[in-house]
Amino acid sequence: MQTKPFLTLDDVKKIAAGAEAEARANNWNVVISVVDDGGHLLWLQRMDGAAPISSQIAPAKARTAALGRRESKIYEDMINNGRVSFLSAPGLDGLLEGGVPVVVDGHYVGAVGVSGVKSSEDVQIAKAGIAALGL
């Protein structure tokens, strides 16, 4: 049997705090979500002023990044480049930029999804959260 790392509650809290700090530093009101490697929700945080729909979009982006083991932007780009049939991919509904996988020692252990500002800014917040792990 092989072993692999996994996200602990302490890890998730560090990610969330790092992401929140980045959002606050830029005066961005967003929803921050963290999922495990199976796309199961571990954390959801809706900052004051964030749009209600972002509470559904952020975890969907995170789930897509976790299950696909790549940033959700890749799927958005595929669709925008004409591969619209990918919209029917089962189990993936966050096909928008803003989901970033968390990789530890080559293992995909989860993902962060952010929604509420420009997609590139969502990614900036997600990556700041992941960086808070000090990997």
PDB file of C-alpha atoms in Angstrom:
ATOM      1  CA  MET A   1       0.000   0.000   0.000  1.00  0.00           C
ATOM      2  CA  GLN A   2       1.189   3.478  -0.788  1.00  0.00           C
ATOM      3  CA  THR A   3       0.530   6.505   1.330  1.00  0.00           C
ATOM      4  CA  LYS A   4      -0.218  10.041   0.255  1.00  0.00           C
ATOM      5  CA  PRO A   5      -0.563  13.422   1.928  1.00  0.00           C
ATOM      6  CA  PHE A   6      -3.990  14.918   2.583  1.00  0.00           C
ATOM      7  CA  LEU A   7      -5.374  18.251   3.685  1.00  0.00           C
ATOM      8  CA  THR A   8      -5.943  18.571   7.425  1.00  0.00           C
ATOM      9  CA  LEU A   9      -8.299  21.061   9.005  1.00  0.00           C
ATOM     10  CA  ASP A  10      -5.265  23.126  10.029  1.00  0.00           C
ATOM     11  CA  ASP A  11      -4.103  23.148   6.384  1.00  0.00           C
ATOM     12  CA  VAL A  12      -7.524  24.252   5.208  1.00  0.00           C
ATOM     13  CA  LYS A  13      -7.607  27.069   7.767  1.00  0.00           C
ATOM     14  CA  LYS A  14      -4.173  28.270   6.579  1.00  0.00           C
ATOM     15  CA  ILE A  15      -5.348  28.251   2.960  1.00  0.00           C
ATOM     16  CA  ALA A  16      -8.506  30.142   3.845  1.00  0.00           C
ATOM     17  CA  ALA A  17      -6.621  32.718   5.919  1.00  0.00           C
ATOM     18  CA  GLY A  18      -4.067  33.298   3.151  1.00  0.00           C
ATOM     19  CA  ALA A  19      -6.785  33.672   0.553  1.00  0.00           C
ATOM     20  CA  GLU A  20      -8.819  35.996   2.744  1.00  0.00           C
ATOM     21  CA  ALA A  21      -5.759  38.159   3.448  1.00  0.00           C
ATOM     22  CA  GLU A  22      -5.125  38.540  -0.293  1.00  0.00           C
ATOM     23  CA  ALA A  23      -8.764  39.406  -0.947  1.00  0.00           C
ATOM     24  CA  ARG A  24      -8.862  41.955   1.873  1.00  0.00           C
ATOM     25  CA  ALA A  25      -5.558  43.526   0.787  1.00  0.00           C
ATOM     26  CA  ASN A  26      -7.223  44.278  -2.555  1.00  0.00           C
ATOM     27  CA  ASN A  27     -10.668  45.164  -1.185  1.00  0.00           C
ATOM     28  CA  TRP A  28     -12.243  42.234  -3.005  1.00  0.00           C
ATOM     29  CA  ASN A  29     -15.372  40.594  -1.583  1.00  0.00           C
ATOM     30  CA  VAL A  30     -15.344  36.971  -2.660  1.00  0.00           C
ATOM     31  CA  VAL A  31     -16.318  33.453  -1.741  1.00  0.00           C
ATOM     32  CA  ILE A  32     -13.433  31.123  -0.898  1.00  0.00           C
ATOM     33  CA  SER A  33     -13.866  27.362  -1.032  1.00  0.00           C
ATOM     34  CA  VAL A  34     -11.510  24.476  -0.378  1.00  0.00           C
ATOM     35  CA  VAL A  35     -12.191  20.867  -1.374  1.00  0.00           C
ATOM     36  CA  ASP A  36     -10.351  17.582  -0.887  1.00  0.00           C
ATOM     37  CA  ASP A  37      -8.968  15.396  -3.692  1.00  0.00           C
ATOM     38  CA  GLY A  38     -12.433  13.974  -4.361  1.00  0.00           C
ATOM     39  CA  GLY A  39     -13.991  17.416  -4.703  1.00  0.00           C
ATOM     40  CA  HIS A  40     -15.757  17.240  -1.324  1.00  0.00           C
ATOM     41  CA  LEU A  41     -16.259  20.604   0.352  1.00  0.00           C
ATOM     42  CA  LEU A  42     -14.006  21.247   3.356  1.00  0.00           C
ATOM     43  CA  TRP A  43     -14.412  25.026   3.644  1.00  0.00           C
ATOM     44  CA  LEU A  44     -16.758  27.700   2.374  1.00  0.00           C
ATOM     45  CA  GLN A  45     -16.372  31.339   3.327  1.00  0.00           C
ATOM     46  CA  ARG A  46     -18.507  34.129   1.945  1.00  0.00           C
ATOM     47  CA  MET A  47     -17.035  37.520   2.665  1.00  0.00           C
ATOM     48  CA  ASP A  48     -19.387  40.403   3.408  1.00  0.00           C
ATOM     49  CA  GLY A  49     -20.590  41.914   0.167  1.00  0.00           C
ATOM     50  CA  ALA A  50     -19.895  38.865  -2.012  1.00  0.00           C
ATOM     51  CA  ALA A  51     -22.664  37.970  -4.443  1.00  0.00           C
ATOM     52  CA  PRO A  52     -24.864  35.045  -3.336  1.00  0.00           C
ATOM     53  CA  ILE A  53     -24.260  33.152  -6.617  1.00  0.00           C
ATOM     54  CA  SER A  54     -20.538  33.062  -5.827  1.00  0.00           C
ATOM     55  CA  SER A  55     -21.352  30.613  -3.014  1.00  0.00           C
ATOM     56  CA  GLN A  56     -22.239  28.101  -5.708  1.00  0.00           C
ATOM     57  CA  ILE A  57     -19.611  29.054  -8.276  1.00  0.00           C
ATOM     58  CA  ALA A  58     -16.542  28.914  -5.979  1.00  0.00           C
ATOM     59  CA  PRO A  59     -17.001  25.301  -4.820  1.00  0.00           C
ATOM     60  CA  ALA A  60     -17.836  24.227  -8.380  1.00  0.00           C
ATOM     61  CA  LYS A  61     -14.547  25.721  -9.606  1.00  0.00           C
ATOM     62  CA  ALA A  62     -12.660  23.997  -6.775  1.00  0.00           C
ATOM     63  CA  ARG A  63     -14.340  20.636  -7.466  1.00  0.00           C
ATOM     64  CA  THR A  64     -13.478  20.910 -11.170  1.00  0.00           C
ATOM     65  CA  ALA A  65      -9.821  21.675 -10.373  1.00  0.00           C
ATOM     66  CA  ALA A  66      -9.593  18.819  -7.868  1.00  0.00           C
ATOM     67  CA  LEU A  67     -11.214  16.170 -10.051  1.00  0.00           C
ATOM     68  CA  GLY A  68      -9.474  17.307 -13.231  1.00  0.00           C
ATOM     69  CA  ARG A  69      -6.124  17.790 -11.488  1.00  0.00           C
ATOM     70  CA  ARG A  70      -5.570  21.048 -13.342  1.00  0.00           C
ATOM     71  CA  GLU A  71      -6.669  24.645 -13.139  1.00  0.00           C
ATOM     72  CA  SER A  72     -10.290  25.110 -14.131  1.00  0.00           C
ATOM     73  CA  LYS A  73      -9.198  27.750 -16.663  1.00  0.00           C
ATOM     74  CA  ILE A  74      -8.008  24.937 -18.941  1.00  0.00           C
ATOM     75  CA  TYR A  75     -11.594  23.797 -19.391  1.00  0.00           C
ATOM     76  CA  GLU A  76     -12.841  27.333 -19.967  1.00  0.00           C
ATOM     77  CA  ASP A  77     -10.162  27.798 -22.639  1.00  0.00           C
ATOM     78  CA  MET A  78     -11.108  24.511 -24.347  1.00  0.00           C
ATOM     79  CA  ILE A  79     -14.739  25.578 -24.539  1.00  0.00           C
ATOM     80  CA  ASN A  80     -13.881  29.108 -25.705  1.00  0.00           C
ATOM     81  CA  ASN A  81     -11.686  27.588 -28.420  1.00  0.00           C
ATOM     82  CA  GLY A  82     -14.629  25.689 -29.856  1.00  0.00           C
ATOM     83  CA  ARG A  83     -14.795  22.420 -27.948  1.00  0.00           C
ATOM     84  CA  VAL A  84     -18.283  23.159 -26.655  1.00  0.00           C
ATOM     85  CA  SER A  85     -19.056  19.452 -26.335  1.00  0.00           C
ATOM     86  CA  PHE A  86     -16.974  19.583 -23.144  1.00  0.00           C
ATOM     87  CA  LEU A  87     -19.933  21.356 -21.526  1.00  0.00           C
ATOM     88  CA  SER A  88     -21.486  17.887 -21.230  1.00  0.00           C
ATOM     89  CA  ALA A  89     -18.590  16.450 -19.171  1.00  0.00           C
ATOM     90  CA  PRO A  90     -20.181  14.575 -16.256  1.00  0.00           C
ATOM     91  CA  GLY A  91     -19.625  15.895 -12.753  1.00  0.00           C
ATOM     92  CA  LEU A  92     -17.926  19.116 -13.812  1.00  0.00           C
ATOM     93  CA  ASP A  93     -19.914  22.309 -13.614  1.00  0.00           C
ATOM     94  CA  GLY A  94     -17.264  24.845 -12.620  1.00  0.00           C
ATOM     95  CA  LEU A  95     -15.726  25.233 -16.041  1.00  0.00           C
ATOM     96  CA  LEU A  96     -14.591  28.787 -15.330  1.00  0.00           C
ATOM     97  CA  GLU A  97     -11.215  30.245 -14.377  1.00  0.00           C
ATOM     98  CA  GLY A  98     -10.733  30.450 -10.610  1.00  0.00           C
ATOM     99  CA  GLY A  99     -10.159  26.863  -9.470  1.00  0.00           C
ATOM    100  CA  VAL A 100      -6.574  25.884  -8.599  1.00  0.00           C
ATOM    101  CA  PRO A 101      -5.406  22.421  -7.474  1.00  0.00           C
ATOM    102  CA  VAL A 102      -3.308  21.948  -4.344  1.00  0.00           C
ATOM    103  CA  VAL A 103      -0.308  19.724  -5.079  1.00  0.00           C
ATOM    104  CA  VAL A 104       1.939  18.290  -2.351  1.00  0.00           C
ATOM    105  CA  ASP A 105       4.972  16.223  -3.343  1.00  0.00           C
ATOM    106  CA  GLY A 106       3.359  15.452  -6.699  1.00  0.00           C
ATOM    107  CA  HIS A 107       0.059  14.396  -5.107  1.00  0.00           C
ATOM    108  CA  TYR A 108      -3.155  16.283  -5.850  1.00  0.00           C
ATOM    109  CA  VAL A 109      -4.659  16.707  -2.396  1.00  0.00           C
ATOM    110  CA  GLY A 110      -7.474  19.137  -3.147  1.00  0.00           C
ATOM    111  CA  ALA A 111      -8.207  22.505  -4.677  1.00  0.00           C
ATOM    112  CA  VAL A 112      -9.182  26.073  -3.948  1.00  0.00           C
ATOM    113  CA  GLY A 113     -11.985  27.833  -5.778  1.00  0.00           C
ATOM    114  CA  VAL A 114     -12.696  31.556  -5.586  1.00  0.00           C
ATOM    115  CA  SER A 115     -15.517  33.576  -7.095  1.00  0.00           C
ATOM    116  CA  GLY A 116     -16.525  37.199  -6.904  1.00  0.00           C
ATOM    117  CA  VAL A 117     -14.080  39.345  -8.871  1.00  0.00           C
ATOM    118  CA  LYS A 118     -12.376  39.044 -12.273  1.00  0.00           C
ATOM    119  CA  SER A 119     -11.353  35.462 -12.982  1.00  0.00           C
ATOM    120  CA  SER A 120      -7.646  36.299 -12.962  1.00  0.00           C
ATOM    121  CA  GLU A 121      -8.129  37.946  -9.562  1.00  0.00           C
ATOM    122  CA  ASP A 122      -9.982  34.861  -8.303  1.00  0.00           C
ATOM    123  CA  VAL A 123      -6.890  32.841  -9.276  1.00  0.00           C
ATOM    124  CA  GLN A 124      -4.601  35.335  -7.553  1.00  0.00           C
ATOM    125  CA  ILE A 125      -6.570  34.852  -4.322  1.00  0.00           C
ATOM    126  CA  ALA A 126      -6.603  31.051  -4.643  1.00  0.00           C
ATOM    127  CA  LYS A 127      -2.848  30.906  -5.251  1.00  0.00           C
ATOM    128  CA  ALA A 128      -2.200  33.186  -2.267  1.00  0.00           C
ATOM    129  CA  GLY A 129      -4.173  30.732  -0.138  1.00  0.00           C
ATOM    130  CA  ILE A 130      -2.168  27.777  -1.397  1.00  0.00           C
ATOM    131  CA  ALA A 131       1.086  29.702  -0.849  1.00  0.00           C
ATOM    132  CA  ALA A 132       0.096  30.120   2.809  1.00  0.00           C
ATOM    133  CA  LEU A 133       0.817  26.399   3.217  1.00  0.00           C
ATOM    134  CA  GLY A 134       4.480  27.165   2.613  1.00  0.00           C
ATOM    135  CA  LEU A 135       4.928  24.397   0.041  1.00  0.00           C
TER     136      LEU A 135
END
